[in-house]
Coordinates of C-alpha atoms in Angstrom, one line a residue:
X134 CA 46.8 13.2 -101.3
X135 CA 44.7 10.3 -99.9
X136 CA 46.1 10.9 -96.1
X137 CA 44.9 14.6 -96.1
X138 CA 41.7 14.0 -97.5
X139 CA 41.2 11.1 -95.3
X140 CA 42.4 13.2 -92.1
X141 CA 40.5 16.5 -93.0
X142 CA 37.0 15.4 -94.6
X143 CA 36.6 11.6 -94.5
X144 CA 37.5 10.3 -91.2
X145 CA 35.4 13.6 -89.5
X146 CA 32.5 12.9 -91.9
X147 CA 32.4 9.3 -90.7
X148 CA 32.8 9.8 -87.1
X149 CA 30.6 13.1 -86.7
X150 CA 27.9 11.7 -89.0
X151 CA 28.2 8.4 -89.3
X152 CA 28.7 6.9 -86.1
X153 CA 27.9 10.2 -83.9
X154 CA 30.8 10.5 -81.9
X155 CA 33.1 13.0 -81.0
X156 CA 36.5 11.8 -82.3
X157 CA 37.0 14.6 -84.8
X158 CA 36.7 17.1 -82.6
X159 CA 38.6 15.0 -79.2
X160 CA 41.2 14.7 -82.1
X161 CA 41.8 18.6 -82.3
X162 CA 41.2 19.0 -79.0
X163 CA 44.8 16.6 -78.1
X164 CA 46.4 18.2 -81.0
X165 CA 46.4 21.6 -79.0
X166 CA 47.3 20.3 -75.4
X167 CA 50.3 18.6 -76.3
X168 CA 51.9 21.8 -76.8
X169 CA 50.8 23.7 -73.4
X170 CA 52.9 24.5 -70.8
X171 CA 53.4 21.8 -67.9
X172 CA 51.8 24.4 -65.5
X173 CA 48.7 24.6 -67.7
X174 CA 48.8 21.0 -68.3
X175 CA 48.3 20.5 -64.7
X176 CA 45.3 22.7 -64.1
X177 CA 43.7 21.1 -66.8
X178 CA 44.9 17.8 -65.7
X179 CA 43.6 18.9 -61.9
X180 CA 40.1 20.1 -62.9
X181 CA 39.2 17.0 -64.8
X182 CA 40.4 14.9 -62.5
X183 CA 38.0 17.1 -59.8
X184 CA 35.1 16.8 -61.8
X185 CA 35.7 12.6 -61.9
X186 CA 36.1 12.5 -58.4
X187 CA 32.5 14.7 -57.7
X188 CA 31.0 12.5 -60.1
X189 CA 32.3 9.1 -58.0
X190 CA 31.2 11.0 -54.8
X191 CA 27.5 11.4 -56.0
X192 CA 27.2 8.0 -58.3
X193 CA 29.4 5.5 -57.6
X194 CA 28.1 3.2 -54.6
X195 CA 31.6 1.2 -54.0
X196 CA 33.8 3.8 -54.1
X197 CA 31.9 6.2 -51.9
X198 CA 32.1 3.2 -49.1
X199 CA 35.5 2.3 -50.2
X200 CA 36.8 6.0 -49.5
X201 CA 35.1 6.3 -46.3
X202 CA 36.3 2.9 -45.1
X203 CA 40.1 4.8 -45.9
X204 CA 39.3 8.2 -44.1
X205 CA 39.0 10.4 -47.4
X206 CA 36.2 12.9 -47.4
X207 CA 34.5 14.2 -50.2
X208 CA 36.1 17.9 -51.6
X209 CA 38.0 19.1 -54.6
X210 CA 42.1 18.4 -54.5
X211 CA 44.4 21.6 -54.2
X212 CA 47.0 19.4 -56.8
X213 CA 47.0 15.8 -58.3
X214 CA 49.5 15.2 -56.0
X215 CA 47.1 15.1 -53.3
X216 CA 45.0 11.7 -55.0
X217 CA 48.0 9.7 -52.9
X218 CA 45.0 10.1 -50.3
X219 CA 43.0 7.6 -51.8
X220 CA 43.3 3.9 -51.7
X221 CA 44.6 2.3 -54.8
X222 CA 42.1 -0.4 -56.5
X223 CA 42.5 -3.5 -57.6
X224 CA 41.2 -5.9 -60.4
X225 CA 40.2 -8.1 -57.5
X226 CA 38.0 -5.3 -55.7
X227 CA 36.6 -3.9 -58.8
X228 CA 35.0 -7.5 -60.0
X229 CA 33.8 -8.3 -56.3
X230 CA 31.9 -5.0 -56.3
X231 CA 31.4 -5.1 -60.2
X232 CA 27.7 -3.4 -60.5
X233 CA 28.5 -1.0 -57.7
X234 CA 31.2 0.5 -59.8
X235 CA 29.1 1.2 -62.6
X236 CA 27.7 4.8 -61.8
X237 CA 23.9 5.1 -61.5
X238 CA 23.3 7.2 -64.2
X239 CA 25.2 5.0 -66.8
X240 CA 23.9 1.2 -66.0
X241 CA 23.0 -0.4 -69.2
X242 CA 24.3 2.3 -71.3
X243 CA 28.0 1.1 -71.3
X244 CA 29.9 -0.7 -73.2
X245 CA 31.9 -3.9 -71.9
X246 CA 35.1 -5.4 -72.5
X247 CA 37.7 -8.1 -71.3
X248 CA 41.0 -8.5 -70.9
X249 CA 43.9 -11.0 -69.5
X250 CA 45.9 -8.3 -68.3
X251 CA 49.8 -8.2 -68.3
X252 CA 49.7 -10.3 -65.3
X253 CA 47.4 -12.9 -66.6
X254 CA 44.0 -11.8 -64.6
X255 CA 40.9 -11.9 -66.7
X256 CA 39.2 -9.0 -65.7
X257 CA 35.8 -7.1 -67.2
X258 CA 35.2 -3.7 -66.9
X259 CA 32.9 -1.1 -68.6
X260 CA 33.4 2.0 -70.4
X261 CA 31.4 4.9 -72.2
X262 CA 31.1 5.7 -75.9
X263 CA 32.5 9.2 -75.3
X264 CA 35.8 7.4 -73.6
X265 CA 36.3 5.5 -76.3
X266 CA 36.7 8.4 -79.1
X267 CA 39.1 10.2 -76.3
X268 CA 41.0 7.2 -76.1
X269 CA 41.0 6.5 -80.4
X270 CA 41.6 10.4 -80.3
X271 CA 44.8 10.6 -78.0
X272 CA 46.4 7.3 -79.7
X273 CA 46.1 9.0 -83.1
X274 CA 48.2 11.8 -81.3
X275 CA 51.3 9.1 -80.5
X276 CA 51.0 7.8 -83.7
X277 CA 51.4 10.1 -85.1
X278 CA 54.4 11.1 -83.6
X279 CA 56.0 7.7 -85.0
X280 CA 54.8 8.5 -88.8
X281 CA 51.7 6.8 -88.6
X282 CA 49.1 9.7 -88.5
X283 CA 45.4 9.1 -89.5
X284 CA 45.4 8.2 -93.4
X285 CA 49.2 7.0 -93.4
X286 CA 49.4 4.1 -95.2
X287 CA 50.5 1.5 -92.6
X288 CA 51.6 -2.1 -92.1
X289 CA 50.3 -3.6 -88.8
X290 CA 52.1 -6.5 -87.6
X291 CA 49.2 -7.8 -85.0
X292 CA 47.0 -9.9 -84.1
X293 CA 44.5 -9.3 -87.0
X294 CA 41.2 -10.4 -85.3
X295 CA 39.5 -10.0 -89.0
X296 CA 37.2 -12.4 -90.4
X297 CA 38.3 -14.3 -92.8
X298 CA 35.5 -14.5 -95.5
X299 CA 31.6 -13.3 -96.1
X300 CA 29.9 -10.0 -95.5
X301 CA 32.1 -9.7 -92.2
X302 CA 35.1 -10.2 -94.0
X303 CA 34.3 -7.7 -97.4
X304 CA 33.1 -5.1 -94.3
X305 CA 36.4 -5.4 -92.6
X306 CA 38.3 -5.0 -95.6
X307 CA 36.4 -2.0 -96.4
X308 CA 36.8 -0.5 -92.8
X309 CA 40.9 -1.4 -92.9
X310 CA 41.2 0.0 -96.6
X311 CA 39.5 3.3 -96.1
X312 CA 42.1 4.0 -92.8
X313 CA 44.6 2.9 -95.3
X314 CA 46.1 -0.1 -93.4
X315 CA 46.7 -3.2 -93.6
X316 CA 47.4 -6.3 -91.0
X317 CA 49.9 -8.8 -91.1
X318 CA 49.5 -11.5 -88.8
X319 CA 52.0 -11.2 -86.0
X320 CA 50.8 -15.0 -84.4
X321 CA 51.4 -17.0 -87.6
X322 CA 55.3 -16.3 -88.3
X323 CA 57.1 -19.5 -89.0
X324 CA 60.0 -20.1 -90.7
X325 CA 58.4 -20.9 -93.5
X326 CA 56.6 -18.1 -94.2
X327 CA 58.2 -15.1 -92.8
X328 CA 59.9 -14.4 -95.8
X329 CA 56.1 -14.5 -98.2
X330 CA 55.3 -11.9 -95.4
X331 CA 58.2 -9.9 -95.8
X332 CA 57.4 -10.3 -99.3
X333 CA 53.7 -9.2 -98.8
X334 CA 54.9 -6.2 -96.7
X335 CA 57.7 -4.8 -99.2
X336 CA 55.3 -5.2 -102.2
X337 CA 52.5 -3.1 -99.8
X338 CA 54.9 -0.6 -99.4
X339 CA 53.7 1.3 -96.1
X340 CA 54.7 4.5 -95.4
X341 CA 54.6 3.4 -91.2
X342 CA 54.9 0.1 -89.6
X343 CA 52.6 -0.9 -85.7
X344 CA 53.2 -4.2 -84.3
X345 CA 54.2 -5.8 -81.3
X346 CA 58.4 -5.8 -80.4
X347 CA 58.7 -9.8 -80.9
X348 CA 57.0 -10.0 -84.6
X349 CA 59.1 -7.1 -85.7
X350 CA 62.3 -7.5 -84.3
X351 CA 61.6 -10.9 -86.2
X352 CA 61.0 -9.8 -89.8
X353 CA 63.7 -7.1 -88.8
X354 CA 66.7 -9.6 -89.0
X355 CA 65.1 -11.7 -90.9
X356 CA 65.3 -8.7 -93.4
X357 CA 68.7 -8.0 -92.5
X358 CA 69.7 -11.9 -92.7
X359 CA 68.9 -11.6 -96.4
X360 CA 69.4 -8.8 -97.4
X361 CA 66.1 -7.5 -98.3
X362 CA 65.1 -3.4 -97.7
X363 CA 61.7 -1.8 -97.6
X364 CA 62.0 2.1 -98.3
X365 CA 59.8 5.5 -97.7
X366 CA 58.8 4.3 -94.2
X367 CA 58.6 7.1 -91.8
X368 CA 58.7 5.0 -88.5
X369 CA 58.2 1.9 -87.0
X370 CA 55.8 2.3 -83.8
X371 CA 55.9 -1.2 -80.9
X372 CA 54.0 -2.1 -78.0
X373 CA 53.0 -4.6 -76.0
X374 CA 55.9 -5.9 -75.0
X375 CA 59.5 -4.5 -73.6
X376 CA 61.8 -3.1 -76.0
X377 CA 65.2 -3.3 -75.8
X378 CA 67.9 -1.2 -77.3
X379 CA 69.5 -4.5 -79.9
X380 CA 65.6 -5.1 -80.6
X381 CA 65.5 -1.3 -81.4
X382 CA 69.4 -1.4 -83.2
X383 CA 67.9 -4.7 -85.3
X384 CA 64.4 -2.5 -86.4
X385 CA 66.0 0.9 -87.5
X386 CA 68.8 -0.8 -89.5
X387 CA 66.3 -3.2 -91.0
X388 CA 63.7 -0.1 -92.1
X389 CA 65.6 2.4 -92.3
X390 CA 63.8 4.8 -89.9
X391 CA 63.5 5.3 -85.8
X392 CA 61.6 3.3 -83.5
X393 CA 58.9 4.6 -81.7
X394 CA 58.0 2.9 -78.3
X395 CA 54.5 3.3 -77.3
X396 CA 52.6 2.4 -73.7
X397 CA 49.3 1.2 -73.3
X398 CA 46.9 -1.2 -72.3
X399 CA 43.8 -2.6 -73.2
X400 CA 41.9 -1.1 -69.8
X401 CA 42.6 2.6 -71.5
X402 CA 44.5 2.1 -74.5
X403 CA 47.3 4.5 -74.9
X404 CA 49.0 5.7 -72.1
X405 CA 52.2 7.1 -73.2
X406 CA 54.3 7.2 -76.2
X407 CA 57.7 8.4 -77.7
X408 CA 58.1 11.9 -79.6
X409 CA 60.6 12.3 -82.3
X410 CA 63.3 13.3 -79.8
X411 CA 63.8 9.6 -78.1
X412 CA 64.0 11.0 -74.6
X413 CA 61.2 9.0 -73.0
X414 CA 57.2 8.1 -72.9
X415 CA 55.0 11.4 -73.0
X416 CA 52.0 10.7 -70.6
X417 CA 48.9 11.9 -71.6
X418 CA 48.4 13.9 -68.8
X419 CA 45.3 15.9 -70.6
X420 CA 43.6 12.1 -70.4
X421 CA 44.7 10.5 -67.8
X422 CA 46.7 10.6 -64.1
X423 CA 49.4 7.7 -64.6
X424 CA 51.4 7.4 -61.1
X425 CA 54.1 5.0 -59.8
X426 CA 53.3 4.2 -56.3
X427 CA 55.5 2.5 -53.4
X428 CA 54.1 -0.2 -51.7
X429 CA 52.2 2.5 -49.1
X430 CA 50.5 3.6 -52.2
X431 CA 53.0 7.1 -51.7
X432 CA 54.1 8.6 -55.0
X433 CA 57.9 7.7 -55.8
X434 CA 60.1 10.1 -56.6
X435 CA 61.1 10.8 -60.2
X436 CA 63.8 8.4 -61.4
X437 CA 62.5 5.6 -59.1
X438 CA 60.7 2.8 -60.3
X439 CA 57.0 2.4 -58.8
X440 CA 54.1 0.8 -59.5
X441 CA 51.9 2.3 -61.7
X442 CA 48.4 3.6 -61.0
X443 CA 45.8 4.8 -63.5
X444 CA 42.8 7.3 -63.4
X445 CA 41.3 7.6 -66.9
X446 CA 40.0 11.0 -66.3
X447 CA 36.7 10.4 -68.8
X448 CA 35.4 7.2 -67.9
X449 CA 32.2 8.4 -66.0
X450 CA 30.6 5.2 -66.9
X451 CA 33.2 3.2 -64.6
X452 CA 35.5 5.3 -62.9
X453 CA 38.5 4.0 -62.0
X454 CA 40.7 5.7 -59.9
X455 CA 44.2 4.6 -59.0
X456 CA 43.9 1.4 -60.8
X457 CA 47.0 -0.7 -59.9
X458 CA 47.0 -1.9 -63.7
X459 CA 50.1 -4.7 -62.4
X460 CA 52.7 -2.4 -64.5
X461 CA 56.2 -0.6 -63.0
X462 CA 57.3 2.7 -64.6
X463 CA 59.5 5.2 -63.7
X464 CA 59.5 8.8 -64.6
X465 CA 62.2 11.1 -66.2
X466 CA 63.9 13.9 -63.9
X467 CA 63.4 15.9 -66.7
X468 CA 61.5 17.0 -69.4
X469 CA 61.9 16.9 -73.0
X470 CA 63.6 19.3 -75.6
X471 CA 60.9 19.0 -78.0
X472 CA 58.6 21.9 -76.6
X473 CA 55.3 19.5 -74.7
X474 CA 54.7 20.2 -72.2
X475 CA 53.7 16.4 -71.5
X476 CA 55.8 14.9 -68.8
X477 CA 57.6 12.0 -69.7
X478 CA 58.3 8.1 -68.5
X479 CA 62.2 7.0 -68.2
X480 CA 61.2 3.4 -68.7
X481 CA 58.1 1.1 -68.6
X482 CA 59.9 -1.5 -66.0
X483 CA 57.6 -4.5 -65.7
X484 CA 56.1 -5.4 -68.8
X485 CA 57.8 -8.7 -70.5
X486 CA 55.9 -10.9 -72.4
X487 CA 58.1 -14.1 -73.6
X488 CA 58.6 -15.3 -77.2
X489 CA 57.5 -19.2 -77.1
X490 CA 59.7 -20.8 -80.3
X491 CA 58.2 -24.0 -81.5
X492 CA 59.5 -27.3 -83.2
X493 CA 58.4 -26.5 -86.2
X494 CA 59.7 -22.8 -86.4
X495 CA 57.1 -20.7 -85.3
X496 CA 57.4 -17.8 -83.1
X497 CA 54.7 -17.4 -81.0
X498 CA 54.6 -13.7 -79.2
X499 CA 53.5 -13.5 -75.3
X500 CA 50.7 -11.5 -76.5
X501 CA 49.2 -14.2 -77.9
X502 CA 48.3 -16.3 -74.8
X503 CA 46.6 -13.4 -73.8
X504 CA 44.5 -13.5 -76.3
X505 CA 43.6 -17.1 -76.3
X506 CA 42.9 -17.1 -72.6
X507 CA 40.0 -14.4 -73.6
X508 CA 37.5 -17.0 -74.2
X509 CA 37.4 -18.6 -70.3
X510 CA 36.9 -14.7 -68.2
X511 CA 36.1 -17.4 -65.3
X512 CA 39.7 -18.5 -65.1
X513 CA 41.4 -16.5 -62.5
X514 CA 44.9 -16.6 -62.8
X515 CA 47.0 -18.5 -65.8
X516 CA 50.4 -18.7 -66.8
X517 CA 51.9 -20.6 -69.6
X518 CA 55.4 -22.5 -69.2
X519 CA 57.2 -23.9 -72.2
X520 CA 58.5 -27.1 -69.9
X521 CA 60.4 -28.4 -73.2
X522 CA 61.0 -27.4 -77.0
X523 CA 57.5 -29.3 -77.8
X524 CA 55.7 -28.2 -75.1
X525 CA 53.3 -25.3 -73.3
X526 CA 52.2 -26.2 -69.9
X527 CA 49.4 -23.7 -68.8
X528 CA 48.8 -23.2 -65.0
X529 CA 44.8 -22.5 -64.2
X530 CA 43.5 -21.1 -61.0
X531 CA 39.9 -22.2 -61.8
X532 CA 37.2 -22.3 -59.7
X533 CA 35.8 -25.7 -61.0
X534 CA 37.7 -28.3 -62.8
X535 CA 37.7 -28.1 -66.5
X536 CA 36.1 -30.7 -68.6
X537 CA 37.8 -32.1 -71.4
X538 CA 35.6 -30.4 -74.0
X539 CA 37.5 -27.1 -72.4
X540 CA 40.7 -28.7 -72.5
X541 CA 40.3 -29.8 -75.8
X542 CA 39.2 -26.7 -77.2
X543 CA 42.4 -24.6 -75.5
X544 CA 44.8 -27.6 -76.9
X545 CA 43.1 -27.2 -80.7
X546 CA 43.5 -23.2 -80.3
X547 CA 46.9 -22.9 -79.3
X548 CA 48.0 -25.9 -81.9
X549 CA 46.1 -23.7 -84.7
X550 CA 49.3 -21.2 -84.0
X551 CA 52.0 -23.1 -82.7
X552 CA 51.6 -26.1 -84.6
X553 CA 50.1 -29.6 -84.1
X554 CA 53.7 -30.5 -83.1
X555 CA 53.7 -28.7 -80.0
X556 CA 52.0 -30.3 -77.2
X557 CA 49.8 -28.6 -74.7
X558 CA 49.6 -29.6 -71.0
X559 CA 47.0 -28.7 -68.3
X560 CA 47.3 -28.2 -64.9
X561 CA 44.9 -27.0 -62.2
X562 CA 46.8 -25.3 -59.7
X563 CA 45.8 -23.2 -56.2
X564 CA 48.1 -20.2 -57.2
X565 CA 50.7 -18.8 -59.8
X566 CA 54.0 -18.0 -58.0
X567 CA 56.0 -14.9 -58.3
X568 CA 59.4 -14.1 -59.3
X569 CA 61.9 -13.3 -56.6
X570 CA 61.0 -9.9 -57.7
X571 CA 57.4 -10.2 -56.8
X572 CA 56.3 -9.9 -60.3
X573 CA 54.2 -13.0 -61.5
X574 CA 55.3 -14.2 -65.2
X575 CA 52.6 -14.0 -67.7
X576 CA 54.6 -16.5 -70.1
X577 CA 58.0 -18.4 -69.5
X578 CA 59.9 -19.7 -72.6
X579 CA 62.8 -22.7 -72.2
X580 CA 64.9 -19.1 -72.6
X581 CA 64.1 -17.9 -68.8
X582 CA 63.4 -21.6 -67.4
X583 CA 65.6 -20.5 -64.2
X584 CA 62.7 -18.3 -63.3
X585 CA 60.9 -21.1 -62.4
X586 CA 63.8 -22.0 -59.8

């Protein structure tokens, strides 16, 4: 009762009148692509994608330059295909040229955000209102392939980022409670009190379950290990991490309903996500060009692993086209039985965050670091090494050296999570080495210490 109302009357009311944006109406708009045709997916996909790349040509200072300097002229594209033409960016290009990728006729009306990146680069960017309902509006449509559709009552095992107590507090409560969700805090499982979550969850009784692969593979077998079951959940939706099929085995026995892997990042949210058939990632072709690139910046072909590039195709406030996000992927050689017409991704190849286990039982997700390093943009490169069962080492590129007020503040933060037993080490260093693989680590537990060989 409560999920349609709040899908059909409540959430339009709020974002049509309320907060004046165009999420209803974005929603219905994904809603009816999904089901298109690939052909007509890719008309659609090629005319917005035109209409970005006009809008760079006339406002967008760097990348006019930037495309000249690589021999591309100005002109619509006969296919998608055809974007191979233009150089790839970078997070390094885009911060040295920050204000000249903000289009003329959007400085000062965008909105900013930060983020460490799966390869632990802080890096800013900016983005428009409009862009943001898209983006709210096509990851309501992948949710809701998993169960958790707008209203469903859910259990998020996350990072909460709530307040804790005050007005901010009662308003976040309220915000949470009308969408009909609740967050469990995916950075604070210890041994000790997993089971009062598990507790907390089973008494909440969701009818769909969004949290990062680590936290609930955790409370999966920790479920499993005792016996305890959860019933009348539709699916359990991950991200953020890799997910593996014993980590997926471990979740559906636990709750009693399929996995649901989802895609995404924090530079355009969701990207791709998993349909009730299992087959692979549907990209959201309508939104967005995802591509996996050799090292020529050439397309790969389907069923080869590539590196993947990103043009959010309603970003006008920042365009970025054929971002190099630091992610592999590799498409499917075929499409899916369910009837999209949304191509699909075989496997998301590079993202691996590491689970850092502490002495006191705590199981500290990747994600987390990522997080914490939010507060210092100006670092330029980290990565975080447990060197021993009570320790983290974190490796700064900096451009200054840090004063022990910083240091101090880092240590407290992490040890608020991990525990006051687990030590915290920094060291200034010129660079972050690679894997033999070429991919650089964004955390390294005691578990894949040989990477460091």
């Amino acid at each position: 009762m409560y999920e349609s109302l709040f899908r059909n009357a409540l959430f339009p009311a709020y974002e049509t009148l309320v907060k004046r944006r165009g999420t209803a109406s974005h929603v219905a708009e994904y809603e009816r692509n999904q089901w298109l045709a690939p052909h007509e997916l890719q008309a659609l996909q090629l005319r917005k994608l035109n209409e970005l790349l006009a809008h760079c040509w006339e406002q967008v200072p760097f990348l006019q330059r930037h495309w000249r300097e690589h021999g591309v002229a100005a002109g619509p594209l006969g296919s998608v295909s055809e974007l191979e033409r233009y150089p790839v960016l970078t997070k390094a290009l885009i911060s040295a040229h920050y204000d000249e990728m903000i289009a003329t006729s959007w400085r000062g009306r965008t909105l900013t955000k930060v983020t460490g990146g799966s390869t632990g680069d802080p890096f800013r960017f900016e983005y428009t209102m409009d862009v943001y309902a898209r983006r709210t509006a096509v990851m309501w449509r992948g949710y809701g392939w998993g169960g958790a559709k707008l209203g469903t009552r859910t259990g998020y095992l996350w990072g909460t980022g709530l307040r804790k107590g005050g007005w901010g507090g009662f308003k976040d409560r309220l915000y949470h409670g009308a969408f009909n969700r609740r967050f469990f805090d995916a950075f604070s499982l210890t041994e000790s009190n997993i089971d009062p979550i598990i507790d907390e969850l089973v008494a909440y009784r969701p009818n769909a379950i969004v949290g990062y692969v680590t936290p609930v593979a955790l409370v999966a077998r920790r479920m499993i290990q005792t016996g305890r079951t959860l019933t009348g959940v539709r699916g359990v939706l991950t991200g953020a991490e890799a997910l593996y099929d014993p980590e997926r085995h471990d979740i559906e026995r636990a709750f009693g309903c399929p996995v649901f892997n989802t895609y995404g990042s924090r530079e355009v949210m969701l990207m791709a996500s998993e349909c009730e058939k299992h087959q692979g990632l549907h990209v959201n072709v309508d939104h967005l060009v995802l591509e996996t690139l050799d090292e020529s910046g050439r397309n790969v072909a389907a069923g080869s692993s590539g590196e993947v590039a990103i043009t959010d195709l309603h970003n006008f406030g920042m365009p970025m086209v054929r971002y190099l996000n630091g992610d592999r992927a590799t498409y499917a050689t075929s499409g899916c039985s369910c009837g999209r017409g949304l191509p699909l991704l075989a496997s998301v190849d590079g993202r691996v965050l590491d689970l850092i286990e502490t002495p006191d039982g705590r199981h500290v997700p990747g994600e987390f670091f990522v997080y914490a390093m939010l507060d210092w943009p100006d670092v330029r490169q980290w990565q975080v090494v447990q060197t021993a069962h009570d320790c983290v080492q974190f490796r700064l590129v900096v451009p200054a050296p840090w004063s022990q007020e910083r240091r101090d503040k880092l240590t407290a933060k992490v040890q608020a999570t991990a525990g006051t037993g687990m030590r915290v080490e920094i060291v200034e260093v010129d660079t972050i080495p690679t894997t033999p693989s070429g991919k650089r680590r964004l955390t390294i537990s005691l578990a894949n210490a040989s990477l460091l060989n």
